[in-house]
PDB file of C-alpha atoms and ligand atoms in Angstrom:
ATOM      1  CA  UNK A 218      16.139  10.497 -17.289  1.00  0.00           C
ATOM      2  CA  UNK A 219      17.567   8.346 -19.744  1.00  0.00           C
ATOM      3  CA  UNK A 220      18.435   5.508 -18.529  1.00  0.00           C
ATOM      4  CA  UNK A 221      16.930   3.019 -20.945  1.00  0.00           C
ATOM      5  CA  UNK A 222      14.336   1.185 -19.761  1.00  0.00           C
ATOM      6  CA  UNK A 223      15.662  -2.910 -18.384  1.00  0.00           C
ATOM      7  CA  UNK A 224      13.468  -5.676 -18.511  1.00  0.00           C
ATOM      8  CA  UNK A 225      14.643  -7.419 -15.165  1.00  0.00           C
ATOM      9  CA  UNK A 226      13.382  -5.201 -12.621  1.00  0.00           C
ATOM     10  CA  UNK A 227      16.178  -5.014  -9.764  1.00  0.00           C
ATOM     11  CA  UNK A 228      13.094  -4.265  -7.172  1.00  0.00           C
ATOM     12  CA  UNK A 229      11.411  -7.178  -5.665  1.00  0.00           C
ATOM     13  CA  UNK A 230       7.774  -7.359  -6.253  1.00  0.00           C
ATOM     14  CA  UNK A 231       7.284  -9.616  -3.632  1.00  0.00           C
ATOM     15  CA  UNK A 232       6.460  -7.721  -0.013  1.00  0.00           C
ATOM     16  CA  UNK A 233       5.854  -8.964   2.296  1.00  0.00           C
ATOM     17  CA  UNK A 234       2.394  -8.811   3.637  1.00  0.00           C
ATOM     18  CA  UNK A 235       1.065  -5.181   4.410  1.00  0.00           C
ATOM     19  CA  UNK A 236      -1.171  -4.206   7.827  1.00  0.00           C
ATOM     20  CA  UNK A 237      -3.719  -1.768   6.556  1.00  0.00           C
ATOM     21  CA  UNK A 238      -5.186   1.146   8.722  1.00  0.00           C
ATOM     22  CA  UNK A 239      -5.732   4.897   8.425  1.00  0.00           C
ATOM     23  CA  UNK A 240      -3.527   7.164  10.967  1.00  0.00           C
ATOM     24  CA  UNK A 241      -1.379  10.082  10.216  1.00  0.00           C
ATOM     25  CA  UNK A 242       0.765  10.236   7.447  1.00  0.00           C
ATOM     26  CA  UNK A 243       2.503  13.676   6.613  1.00  0.00           C
ATOM     27  CA  UNK A 244       4.477  15.261   3.453  1.00  0.00           C
ATOM     28  CA  UNK A 245       7.999  13.151   3.705  1.00  0.00           C
ATOM     29  CA  UNK A 246       6.584   9.354   4.902  1.00  0.00           C
ATOM     30  CA  UNK A 247       3.472   9.817   1.762  1.00  0.00           C
ATOM     31  CA  UNK A 248       6.179  10.680  -0.803  1.00  0.00           C
ATOM     32  CA  UNK A 249       8.799   7.938   0.751  1.00  0.00           C
ATOM     33  CA  UNK A 250       6.020   5.688   0.467  1.00  0.00           C
ATOM     34  CA  UNK A 251       5.003   6.114  -3.060  1.00  0.00           C
ATOM     35  CA  UNK A 252       8.119   6.284  -4.750  1.00  0.00           C
ATOM     36  CA  UNK A 253       9.083   3.281  -3.368  1.00  0.00           C
ATOM     37  CA  UNK A 254       5.329   1.515  -4.146  1.00  0.00           C
ATOM     38  CA  UNK A 255       5.415   3.240  -7.345  1.00  0.00           C
ATOM     39  CA  UNK A 256       9.102   1.252  -7.721  1.00  0.00           C
ATOM     40  CA  UNK A 257       7.234  -1.568  -6.577  1.00  0.00           C
ATOM     41  CA  UNK A 258       4.178  -2.060  -8.494  1.00  0.00           C
ATOM     42  CA  UNK A 259       4.496   0.330 -12.338  1.00  0.00           C
ATOM     43  CA  UNK A 260       5.721  -2.337 -13.813  1.00  0.00           C
ATOM     44  CA  UNK A 261       2.121  -4.101 -12.762  1.00  0.00           C
ATOM     45  CA  UNK A 262      -0.247  -1.230 -13.147  1.00  0.00           C
ATOM     46  CA  UNK A 263       1.553  -0.582 -16.818  1.00  0.00           C
ATOM     47  CA  UNK A 264       0.635  -4.254 -17.069  1.00  0.00           C
ATOM     48  CA  UNK A 265      -2.974  -4.457 -16.508  1.00  0.00           C
ATOM     49  CA  UNK A 266      -3.716  -0.990 -17.158  1.00  0.00           C
ATOM     50  CA  UNK A 267      -1.311   0.093 -20.066  1.00  0.00           C
ATOM     51  CA  UNK A 268      -3.777  -1.147 -23.006  1.00  0.00           C
ATOM     52  CA  UNK A 269      -6.884   0.630 -21.734  1.00  0.00           C
ATOM     53  CA  UNK A 270      -4.790   4.169 -21.026  1.00  0.00           C
ATOM     54  CA  UNK A 271      -3.464   2.975 -24.749  1.00  0.00           C
ATOM     55  CA  UNK A 272       0.318   4.090 -25.067  1.00  0.00           C
ATOM     56  CA  UNK A 273      -0.627   7.601 -26.517  1.00  0.00           C
ATOM     57  CA  UNK A 274      -4.335   8.494 -25.540  1.00  0.00           C
ATOM     58  CA  UNK A 275      -5.282  10.846 -22.355  1.00  0.00           C
ATOM     59  CA  UNK A 276      -7.452   9.074 -20.231  1.00  0.00           C
ATOM     60  CA  UNK A 277      -8.699  10.967 -17.360  1.00  0.00           C
ATOM     61  CA  UNK A 278      -9.665   8.000 -14.573  1.00  0.00           C
ATOM     62  CA  UNK A 279     -11.265   4.339 -14.901  1.00  0.00           C
ATOM     63  CA  UNK A 280     -14.258   5.902 -16.498  1.00  0.00           C
ATOM     64  CA  UNK A 281     -12.335   6.459 -19.509  1.00  0.00           C
ATOM     65  CA  UNK A 282     -13.328  10.488 -20.019  1.00  0.00           C
ATOM     66  CA  UNK A 283     -10.558  10.717 -23.034  1.00  0.00           C
ATOM     67  CA  UNK A 284      -9.378  14.518 -23.291  1.00  0.00           C
ATOM     68  CA  UNK A 285     -10.332  13.878 -26.800  1.00  0.00           C
ATOM     69  CA  UNK A 286     -13.533  14.161 -26.163  1.00  0.00           C
ATOM     70  CA  UNK A 287     -13.642  16.201 -22.789  1.00  0.00           C
ATOM     71  CA  UNK A 288     -11.489  19.201 -24.104  1.00  0.00           C
ATOM     72  CA  UNK A 289     -11.019  19.958 -20.491  1.00  0.00           C
ATOM     73  CA  UNK A 290      -8.383  21.884 -20.686  1.00  0.00           C
ATOM     74  CA  UNK A 291      -9.325  23.544 -24.287  1.00  0.00           C
ATOM     75  CA  UNK A 292      -9.759  23.311 -27.708  1.00  0.00           C
ATOM     76  CA  UNK A 293      -7.592  19.993 -28.479  1.00  0.00           C
ATOM     77  CA  UNK A 294      -6.473  22.043 -32.286  1.00  0.00           C
ATOM     78  CA  UNK A 295      -5.510  25.309 -29.232  1.00  0.00           C
ATOM     79  CA  UNK A 296      -2.778  22.995 -27.654  1.00  0.00           C
ATOM     80  CA  UNK A 297      -0.500  23.671 -30.660  1.00  0.00           C
ATOM     81  CA  UNK A 298       3.002  25.604 -29.237  1.00  0.00           C
ATOM     82  CA  UNK A 299       1.806  25.433 -25.114  1.00  0.00           C
ATOM     83  CA  UNK A 300       4.520  24.164 -22.622  1.00  0.00           C
ATOM     84  CA  UNK A 301       2.321  21.971 -20.797  1.00  0.00           C
ATOM     85  CA  UNK A 302       3.615  20.109 -17.156  1.00  0.00           C
ATOM     86  CA  UNK A 303       1.704  16.429 -16.679  1.00  0.00           C
ATOM     87  CA  UNK A 304       2.111  16.070 -13.433  1.00  0.00           C
ATOM     88  CA  UNK A 305       2.595  12.414 -12.297  1.00  0.00           C
ATOM     89  CA  UNK A 306       2.685  11.124 -15.401  1.00  0.00           C
ATOM     90  CA  UNK A 307       3.446   7.583 -15.135  1.00  0.00           C
ATOM     91  CA  UNK A 308       4.171   6.211 -18.044  1.00  0.00           C
ATOM     92  CA  UNK A 309       3.811   9.246 -20.061  1.00  0.00           C
ATOM     93  CA  UNK A 310       0.393   8.260 -22.086  1.00  0.00           C
ATOM     94  CA  UNK A 311      -0.630  11.385 -21.901  1.00  0.00           C
ATOM     95  CA  UNK A 312       2.053  14.074 -22.319  1.00  0.00           C
ATOM     96  CA  UNK A 313       2.254  11.467 -26.065  1.00  0.00           C
ATOM     97  CA  UNK A 314      -0.975  12.514 -27.220  1.00  0.00           C
ATOM     98  CA  UNK A 315      -0.302  16.561 -25.809  1.00  0.00           C
ATOM     99  CA  UNK A 316       3.420  16.678 -28.150  1.00  0.00           C
ATOM    100  CA  UNK A 317       0.479  14.935 -30.679  1.00  0.00           C
ATOM    101  CA  UNK A 318      -1.762  17.537 -30.690  1.00  0.00           C
ATOM    102  CA  UNK A 319       2.000  20.080 -31.300  1.00  0.00           C
ATOM    103  CA  UNK A 320       2.219  20.505 -27.826  1.00  0.00           C
ATOM    104  CA  UNK A 321       5.296  20.845 -26.058  1.00  0.00           C
ATOM    105  CA  UNK A 322       4.655  18.006 -22.903  1.00  0.00           C
ATOM    106  CA  UNK A 323       7.378  17.905 -20.069  1.00  0.00           C
ATOM    107  CA  UNK A 324       5.883  14.583 -18.095  1.00  0.00           C
ATOM    108  CA  UNK A 325       7.091  14.552 -14.459  1.00  0.00           C
ATOM    109  CA  UNK A 326       6.626  11.637 -11.977  1.00  0.00           C
ATOM    110  CA  UNK A 327       8.302  10.608  -8.593  1.00  0.00           C
ATOM    111  CA  UNK A 328       8.974   6.761  -9.429  1.00  0.00           C
ATOM    112  CA  UNK A 329      12.327   6.272 -11.483  1.00  0.00           C
ATOM    113  CA  UNK A 330       9.799   2.956 -12.872  1.00  0.00           C
ATOM    114  CA  UNK A 331       7.123   4.312 -14.096  1.00  0.00           C
ATOM    115  CA  UNK A 332       8.976   6.383 -16.408  1.00  0.00           C
ATOM    116  CA  UNK A 333      11.979   3.637 -17.519  1.00  0.00           C
ATOM    117  CA  UNK A 334       7.924   2.483 -18.516  1.00  0.00           C
ATOM    118  CA  UNK A 335       7.751   5.991 -20.658  1.00  0.00           C
ATOM    119  CA  UNK A 336      10.661   5.314 -21.966  1.00  0.00           C
ATOM    120  CA  UNK A 337       9.504   1.817 -22.697  1.00  0.00           C
ATOM    121  CA  UNK A 338       7.086   2.976 -24.688  1.00  0.00           C
ATOM    122  CA  UNK A 339       9.424   5.976 -26.939  1.00  0.00           C
ATOM    123  CA  UNK A 340       8.594   9.338 -28.009  1.00  0.00           C
ATOM    124  CA  UNK A 341      10.254  12.303 -27.951  1.00  0.00           C
ATOM    125  CA  UNK A 342       8.734  14.115 -24.737  1.00  0.00           C
ATOM    126  CA  UNK A 343      11.174  14.876 -21.979  1.00  0.00           C
ATOM    127  CA  UNK A 344      10.904  13.195 -18.519  1.00  0.00           C
ATOM    128  CA  UNK A 345      11.901  14.187 -15.008  1.00  0.00           C
ATOM    129  CA  UNK A 346      11.720  12.628 -11.925  1.00  0.00           C
ATOM    130  CA  UNK A 347      10.809  15.158  -8.839  1.00  0.00           C
ATOM    131  CA  UNK A 348       8.158  15.386  -6.501  1.00  0.00           C
ATOM    132  CA  UNK A 349       5.300  17.451  -7.237  1.00  0.00           C
ATOM    133  CA  UNK A 350       5.609  19.206  -3.975  1.00  0.00           C
ATOM    134  CA  UNK A 351       8.903  21.138  -5.152  1.00  0.00           C
ATOM    135  CA  UNK A 352       8.524  21.798  -9.163  1.00  0.00           C
ATOM    136  CA  UNK A 353      12.335  22.046 -10.432  1.00  0.00           C
ATOM    137  CA  UNK A 354      11.154  24.637 -12.710  1.00  0.00           C
ATOM    138  CA  UNK A 355      11.669  28.315 -13.237  1.00  0.00           C
ATOM    139  CA  UNK A 356       8.361  30.265 -12.389  1.00  0.00           C
ATOM    140  CA  UNK A 357       6.278  30.716 -15.621  1.00  0.00           C
ATOM    141  CA  UNK A 358       7.985  27.733 -17.770  1.00  0.00           C
ATOM    142  CA  UNK A 359       4.272  26.548 -18.497  1.00  0.00           C
ATOM    143  CA  UNK A 360       0.963  27.483 -20.115  1.00  0.00           C
ATOM    144  CA  UNK A 361      -0.187  24.044 -19.094  1.00  0.00           C
ATOM    145  CA  UNK A 362      -0.593  21.914 -16.252  1.00  0.00           C
ATOM    146  CA  UNK A 363      -2.350  19.013 -15.670  1.00  0.00           C
ATOM    147  CA  UNK A 364      -2.506  15.185 -14.164  1.00  0.00           C
ATOM    148  CA  UNK A 365      -4.759  11.967 -14.712  1.00  0.00           C
ATOM    149  CA  UNK A 366      -4.715  10.896 -11.375  1.00  0.00           C
ATOM    150  CA  UNK A 367      -0.960  11.386 -10.080  1.00  0.00           C
ATOM    151  CA  UNK A 368       0.591  12.418  -7.259  1.00  0.00           C
ATOM    152  CA  UNK A 369      -2.126  14.558  -6.146  1.00  0.00           C
ATOM    153  CA  UNK A 370      -4.461  11.633  -4.226  1.00  0.00           C
ATOM    154  CA  UNK A 371      -1.319  10.710  -2.355  1.00  0.00           C
ATOM    155  CA  UNK A 372       0.542  14.354  -1.245  1.00  0.00           C
ATOM    156  CA  UNK A 373      -0.805  14.709   2.184  1.00  0.00           C
ATOM    157  CA  UNK A 374       0.002  18.446   1.819  1.00  0.00           C
ATOM    158  CA  UNK A 375      -1.929  19.356  -1.572  1.00  0.00           C
ATOM    159  CA  UNK A 376      -2.016  23.351  -1.275  1.00  0.00           C
ATOM    160  CA  UNK A 377       1.623  22.270  -1.390  1.00  0.00           C
ATOM    161  CA  UNK A 378       0.936  21.261  -4.985  1.00  0.00           C
ATOM    162  CA  UNK A 379      -0.597  23.575  -5.897  1.00  0.00           C
ATOM    163  CA  UNK A 380       1.341  26.107  -5.541  1.00  0.00           C
ATOM    164  CA  UNK A 381       3.964  25.069  -7.065  1.00  0.00           C
ATOM    165  CA  UNK A 382       1.736  24.817 -10.432  1.00  0.00           C
ATOM    166  CA  UNK A 383       0.314  27.196  -9.788  1.00  0.00           C
ATOM    167  CA  UNK A 384       4.781  29.391  -9.623  1.00  0.00           C
ATOM    168  CA  UNK A 385       5.710  27.027 -12.200  1.00  0.00           C
ATOM    169  CA  UNK A 386       2.558  28.358 -14.846  1.00  0.00           C
ATOM    170  CA  UNK A 387       1.811  31.437 -16.620  1.00  0.00           C
ATOM    171  CA  UNK A 388      -0.573  34.528 -15.652  1.00  0.00           C
ATOM    172  CA  UNK A 389      -3.838  32.502 -16.605  1.00  0.00           C
ATOM    173  CA  UNK A 390      -2.767  29.221 -17.014  1.00  0.00           C
ATOM    174  CA  UNK A 391      -5.318  26.022 -16.643  1.00  0.00           C
ATOM    175  CA  UNK A 392      -4.702  23.595 -14.153  1.00  0.00           C
ATOM    176  CA  UNK A 393      -6.709  20.175 -14.709  1.00  0.00           C
ATOM    177  CA  UNK A 394      -5.785  17.549 -12.389  1.00  0.00           C
ATOM    178  CA  UNK A 395      -8.165  14.638 -11.611  1.00  0.00           C
ATOM    179  CA  UNK A 396      -8.663  12.489  -8.121  1.00  0.00           C
ATOM    180  CA  UNK A 397     -11.153  10.048  -6.690  1.00  0.00           C
ATOM    181  CA  UNK A 398     -14.298  11.294  -6.481  1.00  0.00           C
ATOM    182  CA  UNK A 399     -14.464  11.903  -2.913  1.00  0.00           C
ATOM    183  CA  UNK A 400     -17.929  10.067  -2.247  1.00  0.00           C
ATOM    184  CA  UNK A 401     -15.766   6.467  -2.687  1.00  0.00           C
ATOM    185  CA  UNK A 402     -14.278   6.582   1.036  1.00  0.00           C
ATOM    186  CA  UNK A 403     -17.390   6.498   2.296  1.00  0.00           C
ATOM    187  CA  UNK A 404     -17.954   3.470   0.677  1.00  0.00           C
ATOM    188  CA  UNK A 405     -15.492  -0.301   0.704  1.00  0.00           C
ATOM    189  CA  UNK A 406     -13.233  -0.600  -1.905  1.00  0.00           C
ATOM    190  CA  UNK A 407     -14.835  -3.205  -3.387  1.00  0.00           C
ATOM    191  CA  UNK A 408     -15.757  -2.894  -7.253  1.00  0.00           C
ATOM    192  CA  UNK A 409     -19.426  -5.130  -6.098  1.00  0.00           C
ATOM    193  CA  UNK A 410     -21.871  -5.326  -3.710  1.00  0.00           C
ATOM    194  CA  UNK A 411     -20.278  -4.963  -0.670  1.00  0.00           C
ATOM    195  CA  UNK A 412     -19.059  -1.663  -2.494  1.00  0.00           C
ATOM    196  CA  UNK A 413     -22.517   0.077  -1.918  1.00  0.00           C
ATOM    197  CA  UNK A 414     -23.096   0.090   1.438  1.00  0.00           C
ATOM    198  CA  UNK A 415     -21.402   2.573   3.319  1.00  0.00           C
ATOM    199  CA  UNK A 416     -19.080   1.774   5.343  1.00  0.00           C
ATOM    200  CA  UNK A 417     -17.178   4.829   7.057  1.00  0.00           C
ATOM    201  CA  UNK A 418     -17.383   8.114   7.783  1.00  0.00           C
ATOM    202  CA  UNK A 419     -17.430  10.677   4.881  1.00  0.00           C
ATOM    203  CA  UNK A 420     -15.777  13.348   6.957  1.00  0.00           C
ATOM    204  CA  UNK A 421     -12.813  11.093   8.416  1.00  0.00           C
ATOM    205  CA  UNK A 422     -10.044  12.433   6.481  1.00  0.00           C
ATOM    206  CA  UNK A 423      -7.782  10.062   8.261  1.00  0.00           C
ATOM    207  CA  UNK A 424      -4.656   8.612   5.614  1.00  0.00           C
ATOM    208  CA  UNK A 425      -5.165   5.560   4.289  1.00  0.00           C
ATOM    209  CA  UNK A 426      -2.346   3.904   4.807  1.00  0.00           C
ATOM    210  CA  UNK A 427      -0.933   0.008   4.351  1.00  0.00           C
ATOM    211  CA  UNK A 428       2.638  -0.569   7.018  1.00  0.00           C
ATOM    212  CA  UNK A 429       5.106  -3.017   7.273  1.00  0.00           C
ATOM    213  CA  UNK A 430       6.568  -4.988  10.149  1.00  0.00           C
ATOM    214  CA  UNK A 431       7.943  -2.469  11.091  1.00  0.00           C
ATOM    215  CA  UNK A 432       5.472   0.187  10.605  1.00  0.00           C
ATOM    216  CA  UNK A 433       6.323   2.256   7.974  1.00  0.00           C
ATOM    217  CA  UNK A 434       3.937   3.227   5.385  1.00  0.00           C
ATOM    218  CA  UNK A 435       4.256   1.296   2.345  1.00  0.00           C
ATOM    219  CA  UNK A 436       1.713   2.570   0.658  1.00  0.00           C
ATOM    220  CA  UNK A 437      -0.744   5.981   1.093  1.00  0.00           C
ATOM    221  CA  UNK A 438      -3.281   8.136   0.190  1.00  0.00           C
ATOM    222  CA  UNK A 439      -5.385  10.969   1.742  1.00  0.00           C
ATOM    223  CA  UNK A 440      -8.806  11.642   1.971  1.00  0.00           C
ATOM    224  CA  UNK A 441     -10.295  15.925   1.206  1.00  0.00           C
ATOM    225  CA  UNK A 442     -14.261  16.545   0.742  1.00  0.00           C
ATOM    226  CA  UNK A 443     -15.438  18.434  -1.448  1.00  0.00           C
ATOM    227  CA  UNK A 444     -15.420  21.285   0.189  1.00  0.00           C
ATOM    228  CA  UNK A 445     -12.018  20.630   1.682  1.00  0.00           C
ATOM    229  CA  UNK A 446     -10.526  20.234  -2.472  1.00  0.00           C
ATOM    230  CA  UNK A 447     -12.546  23.272  -3.249  1.00  0.00           C
ATOM    231  CA  UNK A 448     -10.532  25.445  -0.336  1.00  0.00           C
ATOM    232  CA  UNK A 449      -7.208  23.578  -1.330  1.00  0.00           C
ATOM    233  CA  UNK A 450      -7.598  24.556  -4.416  1.00  0.00           C
ATOM    234  CA  UNK A 451      -8.525  28.246  -3.788  1.00  0.00           C
ATOM    235  CA  UNK A 452      -5.879  28.412  -1.229  1.00  0.00           C
ATOM    236  CA  UNK A 453      -3.106  27.359  -3.854  1.00  0.00           C
ATOM    237  CA  UNK A 454      -4.188  30.249  -5.652  1.00  0.00           C
ATOM    238  CA  UNK A 455      -6.214  28.630  -8.569  1.00  0.00           C
ATOM    239  CA  UNK A 456     -10.305  29.857  -9.570  1.00  0.00           C
ATOM    240  CA  UNK A 457     -12.485  26.651 -10.029  1.00  0.00           C
ATOM    241  CA  UNK A 458     -13.160  26.625 -13.197  1.00  0.00           C
ATOM    242  CA  UNK A 459     -15.791  23.437 -13.454  1.00  0.00           C
ATOM    243  CA  UNK A 460     -16.026  20.076 -11.427  1.00  0.00           C
ATOM    244  CA  UNK A 461     -16.708  17.026 -13.968  1.00  0.00           C
ATOM    245  CA  UNK A 462     -18.370  14.019 -12.396  1.00  0.00           C
ATOM    246  CA  UNK A 463     -17.404  11.638 -15.420  1.00  0.00           C
ATOM    247  CA  UNK A 464     -20.994   8.826 -16.105  1.00  0.00           C
ATOM    248  CA  UNK A 465     -19.532   5.346 -16.354  1.00  0.00           C
ATOM    249  CA  UNK A 466     -20.607   4.693 -19.908  1.00  0.00           C
ATOM    250  CA  UNK A 467     -21.918   1.591 -21.092  1.00  0.00           C
ATOM    251  CA  UNK A 468     -19.058   0.480 -23.475  1.00  0.00           C
ATOM    252  CA  UNK A 469     -17.170  -0.021 -20.328  1.00  0.00           C
ATOM    253  CA  UNK A 470     -16.857  -2.886 -19.147  1.00  0.00           C
ATOM    254  CA  UNK A 471     -14.098  -3.415 -17.451  1.00  0.00           C
ATOM    255  CA  UNK A 472     -12.791  -3.141 -13.723  1.00  0.00           C
ATOM    256  CA  UNK A 473     -10.623  -1.490 -12.599  1.00  0.00           C
ATOM    257  CA  UNK A 474      -9.877  -1.804  -8.786  1.00  0.00           C
ATOM    258  CA  UNK A 475     -12.804  -0.869  -6.645  1.00  0.00           C
ATOM    259  CA  UNK A 476     -14.023   1.283  -9.904  1.00  0.00           C
ATOM    260  CA  UNK A 477     -16.812  -1.084 -11.909  1.00  0.00           C
ATOM    261  CA  UNK A 478     -19.511  -0.400 -13.994  1.00  0.00           C
ATOM    262  CA  UNK A 479     -22.240  -1.540 -11.372  1.00  0.00           C
ATOM    263  CA  UNK A 480     -20.853   1.047  -8.423  1.00  0.00           C
ATOM    264  CA  UNK A 481     -19.866   3.792 -11.717  1.00  0.00           C
ATOM    265  CA  UNK A 482     -23.516   3.471 -13.015  1.00  0.00           C
ATOM    266  CA  UNK A 483     -24.712   4.259  -9.118  1.00  0.00           C
ATOM    267  CA  UNK A 484     -22.205   6.761  -7.449  1.00  0.00           C
ATOM    268  CA  UNK A 485     -19.180   8.691  -9.256  1.00  0.00           C
ATOM    269  CA  UNK A 486     -15.769   7.642  -8.857  1.00  0.00           C
ATOM    270  CA  UNK A 487     -13.582  10.238 -10.105  1.00  0.00           C
ATOM    271  CA  UNK A 488     -13.983  14.087  -9.807  1.00  0.00           C
ATOM    272  CA  UNK A 489     -11.549  16.782 -12.411  1.00  0.00           C
ATOM    273  CA  UNK A 490     -11.127  20.096 -11.344  1.00  0.00           C
ATOM    274  CA  UNK A 491     -10.437  22.372 -14.029  1.00  0.00           C
ATOM    275  CA  UNK A 492      -8.462  25.717 -12.168  1.00  0.00           C
ATOM    276  CA  UNK A 493      -7.444  29.329 -13.707  1.00  0.00           C
ATOM    277  CA  UNK A 494      -4.358  30.881 -12.061  1.00  0.00           C
ATOM    278  CA  UNK A 495      -6.162  33.685 -10.246  1.00  0.00           C
ATOM    279  CA  UNK A 496      -3.370  36.295 -10.876  1.00  0.00           C
TER     280      UNK A 496
HETATM  281  C1  LIG B  61      -2.445   6.525 -10.318  1.00  0.00           C
HETATM  282  S1  LIG B  61      -0.973   6.809 -10.646  1.00  0.00           S
HETATM  283  C2  LIG B  61      -1.424   7.765 -12.419  1.00  0.00           C
HETATM  284  C3  LIG B  61      -0.291   7.752 -13.514  1.00  0.00           C
HETATM  285  C4  LIG B  61      -0.763   8.970 -14.403  1.00  0.00           C
HETATM  286  N1  LIG B  61      -1.248  10.105 -14.483  1.00  0.00           N
HETATM  287  C5  LIG B  61      -1.638   7.476 -14.995  1.00  0.00           C
HETATM  288  O1  LIG B  61      -2.892   7.902 -15.532  1.00  0.00           O
HETATM  289  O2  LIG B  61      -1.483   6.291 -15.644  1.00  0.00           O
HETATM  290  C6  LIG B  61      -0.422   7.788 -10.333  1.00  0.00           C
HETATM  291  C7  LIG B  61       1.284   8.481 -10.559  1.00  0.00           C
HETATM  292  O3  LIG B  61       1.396   9.717  -9.357  1.00  0.00           O
HETATM  293  C8  LIG B  61       3.567   9.407  -9.437  1.00  0.00           C
HETATM  294  N2  LIG B  61       3.392  10.189  -7.485  1.00  0.00           N
HETATM  295  C9  LIG B  61       2.622   9.519  -6.703  1.00  0.00           C
HETATM  296  N3  LIG B  61       2.979   9.997  -5.696  1.00  0.00           N
HETATM  297  C10 LIG B  61       3.729  11.984  -6.659  1.00  0.00           C
HETATM  298  C11 LIG B  61       4.504  12.755  -5.923  1.00  0.00           C
HETATM  299  N4  LIG B  61       4.327  13.067  -4.521  1.00  0.00           N
HETATM  300  N5  LIG B  61       4.984  13.547  -7.516  1.00  0.00           N
HETATM  301  C12 LIG B  61       5.086  12.556  -8.483  1.00  0.00           C
HETATM  302  N6  LIG B  61       4.290  11.988  -8.680  1.00  0.00           N
HETATM  303  C13 LIG B  61       3.784  10.984  -7.857  1.00  0.00           C
HETATM  304  C14 LIG B  61       3.108   7.843  -8.731  1.00  0.00           C
HETATM  305  O4  LIG B  61       4.516   7.624  -8.937  1.00  0.00           O
HETATM  306  C15 LIG B  61       2.611   7.020 -10.006  1.00  0.00           C
HETATM  307  O5  LIG B  61       3.047   7.459 -11.457  1.00  0.00           O
END
């Protein structure tokens, strides 16, 4: 990934009106939809959330939990010299934070446009354009892997991703990832009071799909219950060390889509899985 960032987006952000539905979507369709959606929406995502994320901070989700205080990857002073893979890195903000602590991060993302934003921000982090389900690295190349809302919520087969992460980690390596808290799937994705009443079954795993007039998926998110996620982690060859549900902090008055102070004070919005490779 070494193309220069260009101000002009070659892809139009004027999308046809997409229809939101719940229906099955497999791995290939989900991956295709994610790549084109993030290419089309990376500019808006970075302009809307870039200042909250910071160019070189490591923020786990809309609550604003910062790795500098959470220490989920291990003590910051022990990151020095570690090979770290960031999956679904977007503009590589977390990787820049890791590099500043002396780690050797590699930022991987499916979306070319997200990685162009990484180039725009700058820094020395190597960027790789690839799908999390087929990591282009040799076995045991990394000490640590992490992901802040990258890839995992969008893939049909998370176990495939976890097995790939396990393969590229060294024995005992940590894999820490955040996703939308599964309980949110029972509620409308609205930041206001309408987002506080259960409207769907928590147990319905049918993916959320936005599709165009021809029925092609243009955006896909996959729901796994909390138990599913634990079983997926174990099936992927990991031990679950911790499950963190960040509380909404008093300082954060910002809404991010369906995440808001109102809802954040009542129900969890993010789940962070801290895992270690079983040997
Ligand atoms: C919500 S953004 C998070 C980006 C970044 N981690 C952050 O905190 O801003 C999700 C990212 O995951 C990437 N992504 C989605 N599906 C992916 C896949 N199958 N493989 C790799 N990256 C993927 C998207 O391109 C997007 O950049």
